[in-house]
Each structure stands twice: as structure tokens, then as C-alpha cells.
Amino acid sequence: MYKRIFMIAAYSPPGNSTLFNLGASKKIESMLRVLRRMNKKVVLINTAHNSEELKNCSVKRQNIADCKVITITPFSLYNRKIGKLFNLFFAIWLAMRLRKPRKQFLLWCYNGYAFECLFALFMPKNQHIVIEMEDMPFSRKRGFIDIKNRLDSFLLSLVLKRVKLITCVNNIIADNFKYIPAEKVLFPSIIGQQLASQHFDVAFSRATRTVGYFGGLNTEKGADIVLELLTDLPDGWQVIVTGSGGLAEQFFKLANSNPDKLLFGYNVPENELYQLMEKCDVLVNPHKPIEEMGNGIFPFKVYEYLYTRRLVLTTRLPKESDIIESALVFFDGSVESLKQQLSEADRLFAEKMLAIDMAAKFISERYTVQGFSNTIISSLAKLN
């Protein structure tokens, strides 16, 4: 269908940068698998500026998540903010170098950031542009002047005039584009191959009850609620936590002083993460209300949690579907509410078991690599 596919994304996997984003990098890797199923010629333009040092632009063949791709990495400077600013000029130059008006490419832009938008704008108008919207430009606060968000928003508005397909992390994000005449596809997450191949025993089949939290160790993600829970953990419960962030040191100290209560892993490999997840009966998502973040930044892990057929306790989320919502148990974000739900966890799991199983099957059909590949291929076929 396409001569080549370009994915333009800020890819920061663990081990490559101190600024890594595990959730985003996993989703980018999954999307690369989807794109590779469509075309073997996939180019990743990595906009992350992962290193704060002087480096030239590089072009190399890489194997990312078992996908053979060509990776183009813009130059980097000692100062990341200045480096990313000058990379915007590189985006224009790169688009001018790669443009081939007589050939049709697919441009897959991970979020409507300035680099991604500039690259798309300077490619020929016959190219098919897909914008994968994870959040809106003003979802994250960046200071009083907010120049970056304003620039992102302006360039995104220009790209939207040419975009062919928009994927949205939730329905509230999708509502922002209801007047844009482009195909819309809901895309909260993709279940990775390692999770899909992991065996999970039935939850609540062990004598000890275990609650797990797997994610960013900061207050935005709600990790402080997990810390507070550990100071007054109900009898018969233990906690497993993995991740990285500003609260990691406190989790380290608690794990060392209370090894019977807390098992903590810092940045564990993906296969180990899912093995630890298998040991849990309850998985918790205490993310701060996303209404405060422009209703973007959907927690990817909620779909992963449901896929494991565990009891999922979460703060409120944008409504995705009745099937997903009926499988979740909501709490108000306080440790008191979380403790109350844990005290009733056995009963809640028994009541929700059928709904959880239906949600897991729903996710398997739509949001595995194969399921989402079929959706995207079908949507893109309508563009030709």
C-alpha cells in the first residue's frame, strides 16, 4: 500500500535515558509491531533528545521489540531544551530531504508535538498523515508563558487540515476532533507480546492476599497513596511495587525495613514485571484525576491490568465502553477508600469475575497487536 512508513515519536526506553517513559515506550514498540505487519520498510524518527551531550544526527538499522527498523536520531546538544528547539529546524530539513512527491508514504505521528507536526507539514500533500493523540497540547503545565504548548497547539491546528486518521487515547480526547473530517479510532493501549504470552493463575487462590502497583513513582501517578497504604496495611495483605520516580527512595527504605509487607523492584525488566503481576490478586491504579490534565494521559496500565483478569481498583477514568467500566472497581483516590475496597476484595472479585473475563476478551480482540493491526489496516484502506 505504502512505499515506506515513517513513525515520528519520542522514544525513550529504559536504559537509553534518565528521562525514559516506560508506558510511552511500550506503546511505541507495540505500534512499531503493528506498522511492520503493514510494511517491512519502517523508519523511526526518534525526537526524544535522550542524551544531553553533543552528538551528530545518526541513521542506523536497529532491532526494536523484535522489529527491524531504520532509526533516524536528530543531533543533540548539552542543553536538552535548546537542543529540542534547534531540532525543529532539523525536522524541516529532514522532511525536505526525504520528500518524494511521486511516492506515497504513511506518516505516523506519536502525539501532536512541534517536531512531529513540522515534519508532516513539509512532506508532500499526497502523503497520508496519522496523528496518534495521547493528550492535548495544554494537558501538561509548562510554566506561565507556556511557549511549547502554544507552539504545539498552533502547528497541530495546521496539520489537522491534512490529517487522514486520528487515533485517540480516550473518548474525551476524540471529542476535541469531532469537527475534523478524518477517520477516528479509539486507541487506549496495545497488549504487548510478553504480557500476551504470560500465564496467569486465578486470582485469590493463595492464602495471602497481594495488591500490586506498577508504574511511575510520583504523586501525579498516585504512588504517594500506595506509600500511605503501607503505613497501615490491613492484616493478611502484602504489596508489590515496581517502577521509578521521585518516591523510589522511600519505597526502597520501606522494603528494607518491612520485607514481609513490601516487595519493591526498581525498573524491573518487562518479563519480570509480568511475573510479579501474576503474583497479585488486586492491581491498583491511583492516578490523580485526569480532568486536571486536560482529560489526556490515559493510564495505559488499566487495560494491561484487566487483561490479567485481576481485580482492578482505580480512580475515575474517561468512559471507554460499558464492558470496560463494568469490570472496574472505583475508589475516590484516598487511602481510606482504598483500604475499604481491599477489605471487601474477595467479595468484589466474586461479583466482578464474569465482567472481568468479558473485559479481558474484549481487550484481546481489539487491543492486541493482531487485533489493532486489523483495525488500522481497515481504516487506512478507506483512505485510498
CSV table of C-alpha atoms in Angstrom, one decimal:
chain,number,residue,atom,x,y,z
A,1,MET,CA,0.0,0.0,0.0
A,2,TYR,CA,2.7,2.5,1.0
A,3,LYS,CA,6.3,2.7,-0.3
A,4,ARG,CA,7.5,3.4,3.2
A,5,ILE,CA,6.2,4.1,6.7
A,6,PHE,CA,7.6,6.8,8.9
A,7,MET,CA,6.9,6.8,12.6
A,8,ILE,CA,7.8,10.1,14.3
A,9,ALA,CA,7.9,9.6,18.1
A,10,ALA,CA,9.9,10.5,21.2
A,11,TYR,CA,11.1,7.0,22.0
A,12,SER,CA,12.9,6.8,25.5
A,13,PRO,CA,13.1,3.2,26.6
A,14,PRO,CA,14.7,2.2,29.9
A,15,GLY,CA,18.5,2.2,29.7
A,16,ASN,CA,18.7,4.8,27.0
A,17,SER,CA,18.0,7.9,29.0
A,18,THR,CA,17.4,9.3,32.5
A,19,LEU,CA,14.2,10.7,31.1
A,20,PHE,CA,12.8,7.4,30.0
A,21,ASN,CA,9.0,6.9,29.8
A,22,LEU,CA,8.1,3.2,30.2
A,23,GLY,CA,4.4,3.5,29.3
A,24,ALA,CA,5.0,5.5,26.2
A,25,SER,CA,8.0,3.4,25.0
A,26,LYS,CA,6.0,0.2,25.4
A,27,LYS,CA,3.1,1.7,23.3
A,28,ILE,CA,5.6,2.9,20.7
A,29,GLU,CA,7.1,-0.5,20.5
A,30,SER,CA,3.7,-2.1,20.1
A,31,MET,CA,2.8,0.3,17.4
A,32,LEU,CA,6.0,-0.5,15.5
A,33,ARG,CA,4.9,-4.1,15.5
A,34,VAL,CA,1.6,-3.1,14.0
A,35,LEU,CA,3.3,-0.9,11.3
A,36,ARG,CA,5.8,-3.7,10.5
A,37,ARG,CA,2.8,-6.0,9.8
A,38,MET,CA,1.7,-3.5,7.2
A,39,ASN,CA,5.1,-2.8,5.6
A,40,LYS,CA,8.6,-4.1,6.1
A,41,LYS,CA,10.1,-0.6,5.3
A,42,VAL,CA,9.5,1.2,8.6
A,43,VAL,CA,11.6,4.3,9.6
A,44,LEU,CA,11.5,5.5,13.2
A,45,ILE,CA,12.4,9.2,13.6
A,46,ASN,CA,13.3,9.5,17.3
A,47,THR,CA,12.5,13.0,18.6
A,48,ALA,CA,13.3,12.4,22.2
A,49,HIS,CA,16.7,14.1,22.6
A,50,ASN,CA,17.7,11.3,25.0
A,51,SER,CA,21.2,12.4,25.7
A,52,GLU,CA,22.4,15.8,27.0
A,53,GLU,CA,25.7,15.8,25.1
A,54,LEU,CA,27.0,16.9,21.7
A,55,LYS,CA,26.1,14.3,19.1
A,56,ASN,CA,25.6,14.3,15.4
A,57,CYS,CA,22.5,13.1,13.6
A,58,SER,CA,22.6,9.3,13.2
A,59,VAL,CA,21.0,6.8,10.8
A,60,LYS,CA,21.2,3.1,11.7
A,61,ARG,CA,19.4,-0.2,11.4
A,62,GLN,CA,18.0,-1.3,14.8
A,63,ASN,CA,16.1,-4.2,16.2
A,64,ILE,CA,13.4,-2.6,18.5
A,65,ALA,CA,11.0,-5.0,20.2
A,66,ASP,CA,11.9,-7.7,17.6
A,67,CYS,CA,11.2,-5.3,14.8
A,68,LYS,CA,13.9,-4.4,12.3
A,69,VAL,CA,13.6,-0.7,11.6
A,70,ILE,CA,15.8,2.2,10.4
A,71,THR,CA,16.2,4.8,13.1
A,72,ILE,CA,17.0,8.4,12.4
A,73,THR,CA,18.1,10.3,15.5
A,74,PRO,CA,18.5,14.1,15.3
A,75,PHE,CA,21.6,15.8,16.7
A,76,SER,CA,21.7,16.5,20.4
A,77,LEU,CA,23.2,19.4,22.5
A,78,TYR,CA,24.4,19.7,26.1
A,79,ASN,CA,21.2,21.5,27.0
A,80,ARG,CA,18.1,19.4,26.2
A,81,LYS,CA,15.6,22.3,25.9
A,82,ILE,CA,17.9,24.2,23.5
A,83,GLY,CA,18.6,21.0,21.6
A,84,LYS,CA,14.9,20.3,21.1
A,85,LEU,CA,14.3,23.8,19.9
A,86,PHE,CA,17.0,23.6,17.2
A,87,ASN,CA,15.8,20.1,16.3
A,88,LEU,CA,12.7,21.8,14.9
A,89,PHE,CA,14.8,23.3,12.1
A,90,PHE,CA,16.2,19.8,11.6
A,91,ALA,CA,12.6,18.5,11.2
A,92,ILE,CA,12.0,20.8,8.3
A,93,TRP,CA,15.4,19.9,6.7
A,94,LEU,CA,14.8,16.2,7.1
A,95,ALA,CA,11.3,16.4,5.6
A,96,MET,CA,12.7,18.3,2.6
A,97,ARG,CA,15.5,15.6,2.1
A,98,LEU,CA,13.1,12.7,2.4
A,99,ARG,CA,10.1,14.1,0.4
A,100,LYS,CA,9.3,12.2,-2.8
A,101,PRO,CA,6.2,13.7,-4.4
A,102,ARG,CA,5.5,10.8,-6.7
A,103,LYS,CA,5.6,8.2,-3.9
A,104,GLN,CA,3.0,7.7,-1.2
A,105,PHE,CA,4.3,7.3,2.4
A,106,LEU,CA,2.4,6.8,5.6
A,107,LEU,CA,3.4,9.3,8.3
A,108,TRP,CA,2.5,8.1,11.8
A,109,CYS,CA,3.0,10.9,14.3
A,110,TYR,CA,3.0,10.0,18.0
A,111,ASN,CA,1.2,13.0,19.5
A,112,GLY,CA,0.8,16.4,18.0
A,113,TYR,CA,4.1,17.8,19.1
A,114,ALA,CA,6.0,20.6,17.2
A,115,PHE,CA,8.7,18.3,15.6
A,116,GLU,CA,6.2,15.7,14.5
A,117,CYS,CA,3.9,18.4,13.1
A,118,LEU,CA,6.6,20.3,11.2
A,119,PHE,CA,7.9,17.1,9.6
A,120,ALA,CA,4.4,16.2,8.4
A,121,LEU,CA,3.7,19.8,7.1
A,122,PHE,CA,6.9,19.9,5.0
A,123,MET,CA,6.2,16.5,3.4
A,124,PRO,CA,4.3,16.4,0.1
A,125,LYS,CA,0.5,16.8,0.4
A,126,ASN,CA,-0.2,13.4,-1.1
A,127,GLN,CA,1.2,11.6,2.0
A,128,HIS,CA,-1.3,10.0,4.4
A,129,ILE,CA,-0.8,11.5,7.9
A,130,VAL,CA,-2.0,9.8,11.1
A,131,ILE,CA,-1.9,11.6,14.4
A,132,GLU,CA,-1.9,9.4,17.5
A,133,MET,CA,-3.3,11.7,20.2
A,134,GLU,CA,-2.2,10.7,23.7
A,135,ASP,CA,-3.0,14.1,25.2
A,136,MET,CA,-3.8,17.6,24.2
A,137,PRO,CA,-1.1,20.3,24.0
A,138,PHE,CA,-2.3,22.0,27.2
A,139,SER,CA,-2.7,18.8,29.2
A,140,ARG,CA,0.7,19.4,30.8
A,141,LYS,CA,1.5,22.6,32.6
A,142,ARG,CA,4.9,24.0,31.4
A,143,GLY,CA,5.1,27.4,33.2
A,144,PHE,CA,3.5,30.8,33.0
A,145,ILE,CA,4.3,31.6,29.4
A,146,ASP,CA,3.8,28.0,28.1
A,147,ILE,CA,5.5,28.7,24.8
A,148,LYS,CA,6.0,25.0,24.0
A,149,ASN,CA,2.3,24.2,24.4
A,150,ARG,CA,1.3,27.2,22.4
A,151,LEU,CA,3.6,26.2,19.5
A,152,ASP,CA,2.5,22.6,19.7
A,153,SER,CA,-1.2,23.7,19.5
A,154,PHE,CA,-0.6,26.1,16.6
A,155,LEU,CA,1.3,23.5,14.5
A,156,LEU,CA,-1.2,20.8,15.3
A,157,SER,CA,-4.1,23.0,14.1
A,158,LEU,CA,-2.2,23.3,10.7
A,159,VAL,CA,-1.6,19.5,10.5
A,160,LEU,CA,-5.2,18.7,11.3
A,161,LYS,CA,-6.2,20.3,7.9
A,162,ARG,CA,-4.3,17.5,6.2
A,163,VAL,CA,-4.6,14.5,8.6
A,164,LYS,CA,-6.4,11.4,7.3
A,165,LEU,CA,-6.7,9.4,10.5
A,166,ILE,CA,-6.7,10.3,14.2
A,167,THR,CA,-6.3,7.8,16.9
A,168,CYS,CA,-7.4,8.9,20.4
A,169,VAL,CA,-6.4,7.6,23.8
A,170,ASN,CA,-9.9,8.1,25.1
A,171,ASN,CA,-13.3,9.4,24.0
A,172,ILE,CA,-12.9,12.8,25.7
A,173,ILE,CA,-9.8,13.4,23.5
A,174,ALA,CA,-11.8,12.3,20.5
A,175,ASP,CA,-14.5,14.9,21.2
A,176,ASN,CA,-11.9,17.6,20.5
A,177,PHE,CA,-11.7,16.4,16.9
A,178,LYS,CA,-15.4,15.8,16.2
A,179,TYR,CA,-15.4,18.6,13.6
A,180,ILE,CA,-12.3,17.4,11.8
A,181,PRO,CA,-13.2,15.4,8.7
A,182,ALA,CA,-10.8,12.5,9.4
A,183,GLU,CA,-11.3,8.9,10.4
A,184,LYS,CA,-11.3,8.4,14.2
A,185,VAL,CA,-10.1,5.3,16.0
A,186,LEU,CA,-10.0,4.7,19.8
A,187,PHE,CA,-6.6,3.6,20.8
A,188,PRO,CA,-6.0,3.4,24.6
A,189,SER,CA,-3.3,0.8,24.5
A,190,ILE,CA,-1.8,-2.3,23.0
A,191,ILE,CA,-1.2,-5.5,24.9
A,192,GLY,CA,2.4,-6.4,24.4
A,193,GLN,CA,3.6,-9.9,23.3
A,194,GLN,CA,5.3,-10.7,26.6
A,195,LEU,CA,2.1,-10.0,28.5
A,196,ALA,CA,0.0,-11.9,26.0
A,197,SER,CA,2.3,-14.9,26.4
A,198,GLN,CA,2.4,-14.8,30.3
A,199,HIS,CA,0.5,-17.5,32.1
A,200,PHE,CA,-1.7,-16.1,34.9
A,201,ASP,CA,-3.2,-18.3,37.7
A,202,VAL,CA,-6.6,-17.5,39.0
A,203,ALA,CA,-6.5,-14.5,41.4
A,204,PHE,CA,-7.5,-15.0,45.1
A,205,SER,CA,-6.3,-18.6,45.1
A,206,ARG,CA,-3.5,-18.1,47.6
A,207,ALA,CA,-3.7,-17.8,51.4
A,208,THR,CA,-2.0,-14.4,51.4
A,209,ARG,CA,-3.6,-11.5,49.6
A,210,THR,CA,-1.4,-9.3,47.4
A,211,VAL,CA,-2.0,-5.9,45.9
A,212,GLY,CA,0.3,-4.6,43.2
A,213,TYR,CA,1.2,-1.2,41.8
A,214,PHE,CA,3.3,-1.0,38.6
A,215,GLY,CA,4.0,2.5,37.3
A,216,GLY,CA,5.6,5.9,37.9
A,217,LEU,CA,6.7,6.6,41.5
A,218,ASN,CA,5.4,10.1,41.8
A,219,THR,CA,2.3,11.9,43.2
A,220,GLU,CA,0.8,12.5,39.7
A,221,LYS,CA,0.5,8.7,39.3
A,222,GLY,CA,-0.8,8.4,42.9
A,223,ALA,CA,2.2,6.4,44.2
A,224,ASP,CA,2.0,8.5,47.4
A,225,ILE,CA,-1.3,6.8,48.2
A,226,VAL,CA,0.5,3.4,48.0
A,227,LEU,CA,3.1,4.7,50.4
A,228,GLU,CA,0.4,5.8,52.8
A,229,LEU,CA,-1.3,2.4,52.5
A,230,LEU,CA,1.9,0.7,53.6
A,231,THR,CA,1.9,2.6,56.9
A,232,ASP,CA,-1.4,0.9,57.8
A,233,LEU,CA,-1.7,-2.2,55.7
A,234,PRO,CA,-4.7,-4.4,56.5
A,235,ASP,CA,-3.9,-7.8,58.1
A,236,GLY,CA,-3.2,-10.6,55.6
A,237,TRP,CA,-2.1,-8.3,52.8
A,238,GLN,CA,1.3,-7.7,51.2
A,239,VAL,CA,2.2,-5.2,48.5
A,240,ILE,CA,4.3,-5.5,45.3
A,241,VAL,CA,5.6,-2.3,43.7
A,242,THR,CA,7.8,-1.7,40.7
A,243,GLY,CA,8.7,1.5,38.8
A,244,SER,CA,10.9,4.6,39.0
A,245,GLY,CA,10.5,8.2,40.0
A,246,GLY,CA,10.9,10.7,42.8
A,247,LEU,CA,9.4,8.5,45.5
A,248,ALA,CA,11.6,5.4,44.7
A,249,GLU,CA,13.9,6.1,47.7
A,250,GLN,CA,11.0,5.9,50.2
A,251,PHE,CA,9.9,2.6,48.7
A,252,PHE,CA,13.4,1.3,49.0
A,253,LYS,CA,13.6,2.1,52.7
A,254,LEU,CA,10.1,0.6,53.4
A,255,ALA,CA,11.0,-2.6,51.6
A,256,ASN,CA,14.2,-2.9,53.6
A,257,SER,CA,12.5,-2.3,56.9
A,258,ASN,CA,9.3,-4.3,56.1
A,259,PRO,CA,10.2,-7.1,53.7
A,260,ASP,CA,7.2,-9.1,54.8
A,261,LYS,CA,4.9,-6.2,53.7
A,262,LEU,CA,6.6,-4.9,50.6
A,263,LEU,CA,8.4,-6.3,47.7
A,264,PHE,CA,9.9,-3.5,45.7
A,265,GLY,CA,11.7,-3.6,42.3
A,266,TYR,CA,13.3,-0.6,40.6
A,267,ASN,CA,12.8,-0.6,36.8
A,268,VAL,CA,12.5,-4.4,36.5
A,269,PRO,CA,12.6,-6.0,33.0
A,270,GLU,CA,9.3,-6.4,31.3
A,271,ASN,CA,9.2,-10.2,31.6
A,272,GLU,CA,9.9,-9.9,35.4
A,273,LEU,CA,7.2,-7.2,35.7
A,274,TYR,CA,4.5,-9.6,34.4
A,275,GLN,CA,5.8,-12.4,36.6
A,276,LEU,CA,5.3,-10.1,39.6
A,277,MET,CA,1.9,-9.1,38.3
A,278,GLU,CA,0.9,-12.7,38.2
A,279,LYS,CA,1.5,-12.9,42.0
A,280,CYS,CA,-1.1,-10.2,42.7
A,281,ASP,CA,-4.8,-10.6,43.4
A,282,VAL,CA,-5.5,-6.9,43.2
A,283,LEU,CA,-4.0,-4.3,40.9
A,284,VAL,CA,-4.4,-0.6,41.8
A,285,ASN,CA,-4.4,2.5,39.6
A,286,PRO,CA,-4.4,5.5,42.0
A,287,HIS,CA,-3.7,8.0,39.2
A,288,LYS,CA,-4.7,11.6,40.0
A,289,PRO,CA,-7.9,12.7,38.2
A,290,ILE,CA,-7.1,13.2,34.6
A,291,GLU,CA,-9.6,16.0,34.4
A,292,GLU,CA,-6.8,18.1,35.9
A,293,MET,CA,-4.7,17.3,32.9
A,294,GLY,CA,-7.0,18.2,30.1
A,295,ASN,CA,-8.5,14.7,30.1
A,296,GLY,CA,-5.5,13.2,28.4
A,297,ILE,CA,-2.8,10.9,29.7
A,298,PHE,CA,-4.9,7.8,29.9
A,299,PRO,CA,-3.2,5.3,32.2
A,300,PHE,CA,-2.1,2.5,29.8
A,301,LYS,CA,-1.8,0.0,32.6
A,302,VAL,CA,-5.5,-0.2,33.2
A,303,TYR,CA,-6.0,-2.3,30.1
A,304,GLU,CA,-3.0,-4.5,31.0
A,305,TYR,CA,-4.4,-5.0,34.5
A,306,LEU,CA,-7.8,-6.1,33.1
A,307,TYR,CA,-6.1,-8.4,30.6
A,308,THR,CA,-4.5,-10.3,33.6
A,309,ARG,CA,-8.0,-11.0,35.0
A,310,ARG,CA,-7.2,-9.5,38.3
A,311,LEU,CA,-9.4,-7.2,40.4
A,312,VAL,CA,-8.6,-3.7,39.4
A,313,LEU,CA,-9.2,-0.8,41.8
A,314,THR,CA,-8.9,2.6,40.1
A,315,THR,CA,-9.7,6.3,40.4
A,316,ARG,CA,-12.2,7.6,37.9
A,317,LEU,CA,-11.3,7.3,34.2
A,318,PRO,CA,-12.9,8.7,31.0
A,319,LYS,CA,-15.6,6.2,29.9
A,320,GLU,CA,-14.3,4.0,27.1
A,321,SER,CA,-17.0,1.3,27.0
A,322,ASP,CA,-19.6,-0.3,29.2
A,323,ILE,CA,-17.7,-3.6,29.1
A,324,ILE,CA,-14.5,-2.0,30.5
A,325,GLU,CA,-16.3,0.2,33.1
A,326,SER,CA,-18.3,-2.7,34.4
A,327,ALA,CA,-15.2,-4.7,35.2
A,328,LEU,CA,-13.5,-2.0,37.3
A,329,VAL,CA,-14.0,-1.1,40.9
A,330,PHE,CA,-13.6,2.6,41.6
A,331,PHE,CA,-12.3,4.4,44.7
A,332,ASP,CA,-12.1,8.2,45.4
A,333,GLY,CA,-8.2,8.4,45.4
A,334,SER,CA,-7.9,8.4,49.2
A,335,VAL,CA,-6.1,5.8,51.2
A,336,GLU,CA,-9.2,5.3,53.4
A,337,SER,CA,-11.3,4.4,50.3
A,338,LEU,CA,-8.6,2.1,49.0
A,339,LYS,CA,-8.4,0.3,52.4
A,340,GLN,CA,-12.2,-0.1,52.4
A,341,GLN,CA,-12.1,-1.7,48.9
A,342,LEU,CA,-9.3,-4.1,49.9
A,343,SER,CA,-11.3,-5.2,53.0
A,344,GLU,CA,-14.1,-6.3,50.6
A,345,ALA,CA,-11.8,-7.5,47.8
A,346,ASP,CA,-12.8,-11.2,48.0
A,347,ARG,CA,-16.5,-10.3,47.6
A,348,LEU,CA,-15.8,-7.8,44.9
A,349,PHE,CA,-13.8,-10.2,42.9
A,350,ALA,CA,-16.5,-12.9,43.1
A,351,GLU,CA,-19.1,-10.3,41.9
A,352,LYS,CA,-16.9,-8.9,39.1
A,353,MET,CA,-15.4,-12.2,37.9
A,354,LEU,CA,-17.7,-12.6,34.9
A,355,ALA,CA,-17.4,-8.9,33.9
A,356,ILE,CA,-13.6,-9.1,34.3
A,357,ASP,CA,-13.5,-12.1,32.0
A,358,MET,CA,-15.6,-10.3,29.4
A,359,ALA,CA,-13.4,-7.2,29.5
A,360,ALA,CA,-10.2,-9.4,29.1
A,361,LYS,CA,-11.7,-11.0,26.0
A,362,PHE,CA,-12.8,-7.6,24.6
A,363,ILE,CA,-9.2,-6.2,25.1
A,364,SER,CA,-7.8,-9.4,23.5
A,365,GLU,CA,-10.0,-9.0,20.4
A,366,ARG,CA,-9.3,-5.2,19.9
A,367,TYR,CA,-6.0,-4.2,21.5
A,368,THR,CA,-3.5,-7.0,20.9
A,369,VAL,CA,-1.0,-6.4,18.1
A,370,GLN,CA,-3.1,-8.6,15.7
A,371,GLY,CA,-6.4,-7.1,16.7
A,372,PHE,CA,-5.3,-3.5,16.4
A,373,SER,CA,-3.5,-4.2,13.1
A,374,ASN,CA,-6.8,-5.4,11.6
A,375,THR,CA,-8.5,-2.2,12.8
A,376,ILE,CA,-5.8,0.1,11.4
A,377,ILE,CA,-5.5,-1.7,8.1
A,378,SER,CA,-9.3,-1.5,7.7
A,379,SER,CA,-9.3,2.2,8.5
A,380,LEU,CA,-6.4,3.1,6.2
A,381,ALA,CA,-8.0,1.1,3.3
A,382,LYS,CA,-10.9,3.5,3.4
A,383,LEU,CA,-8.4,6.4,2.6
A,384,ASN,CA,-7.4,5.1,-0.9
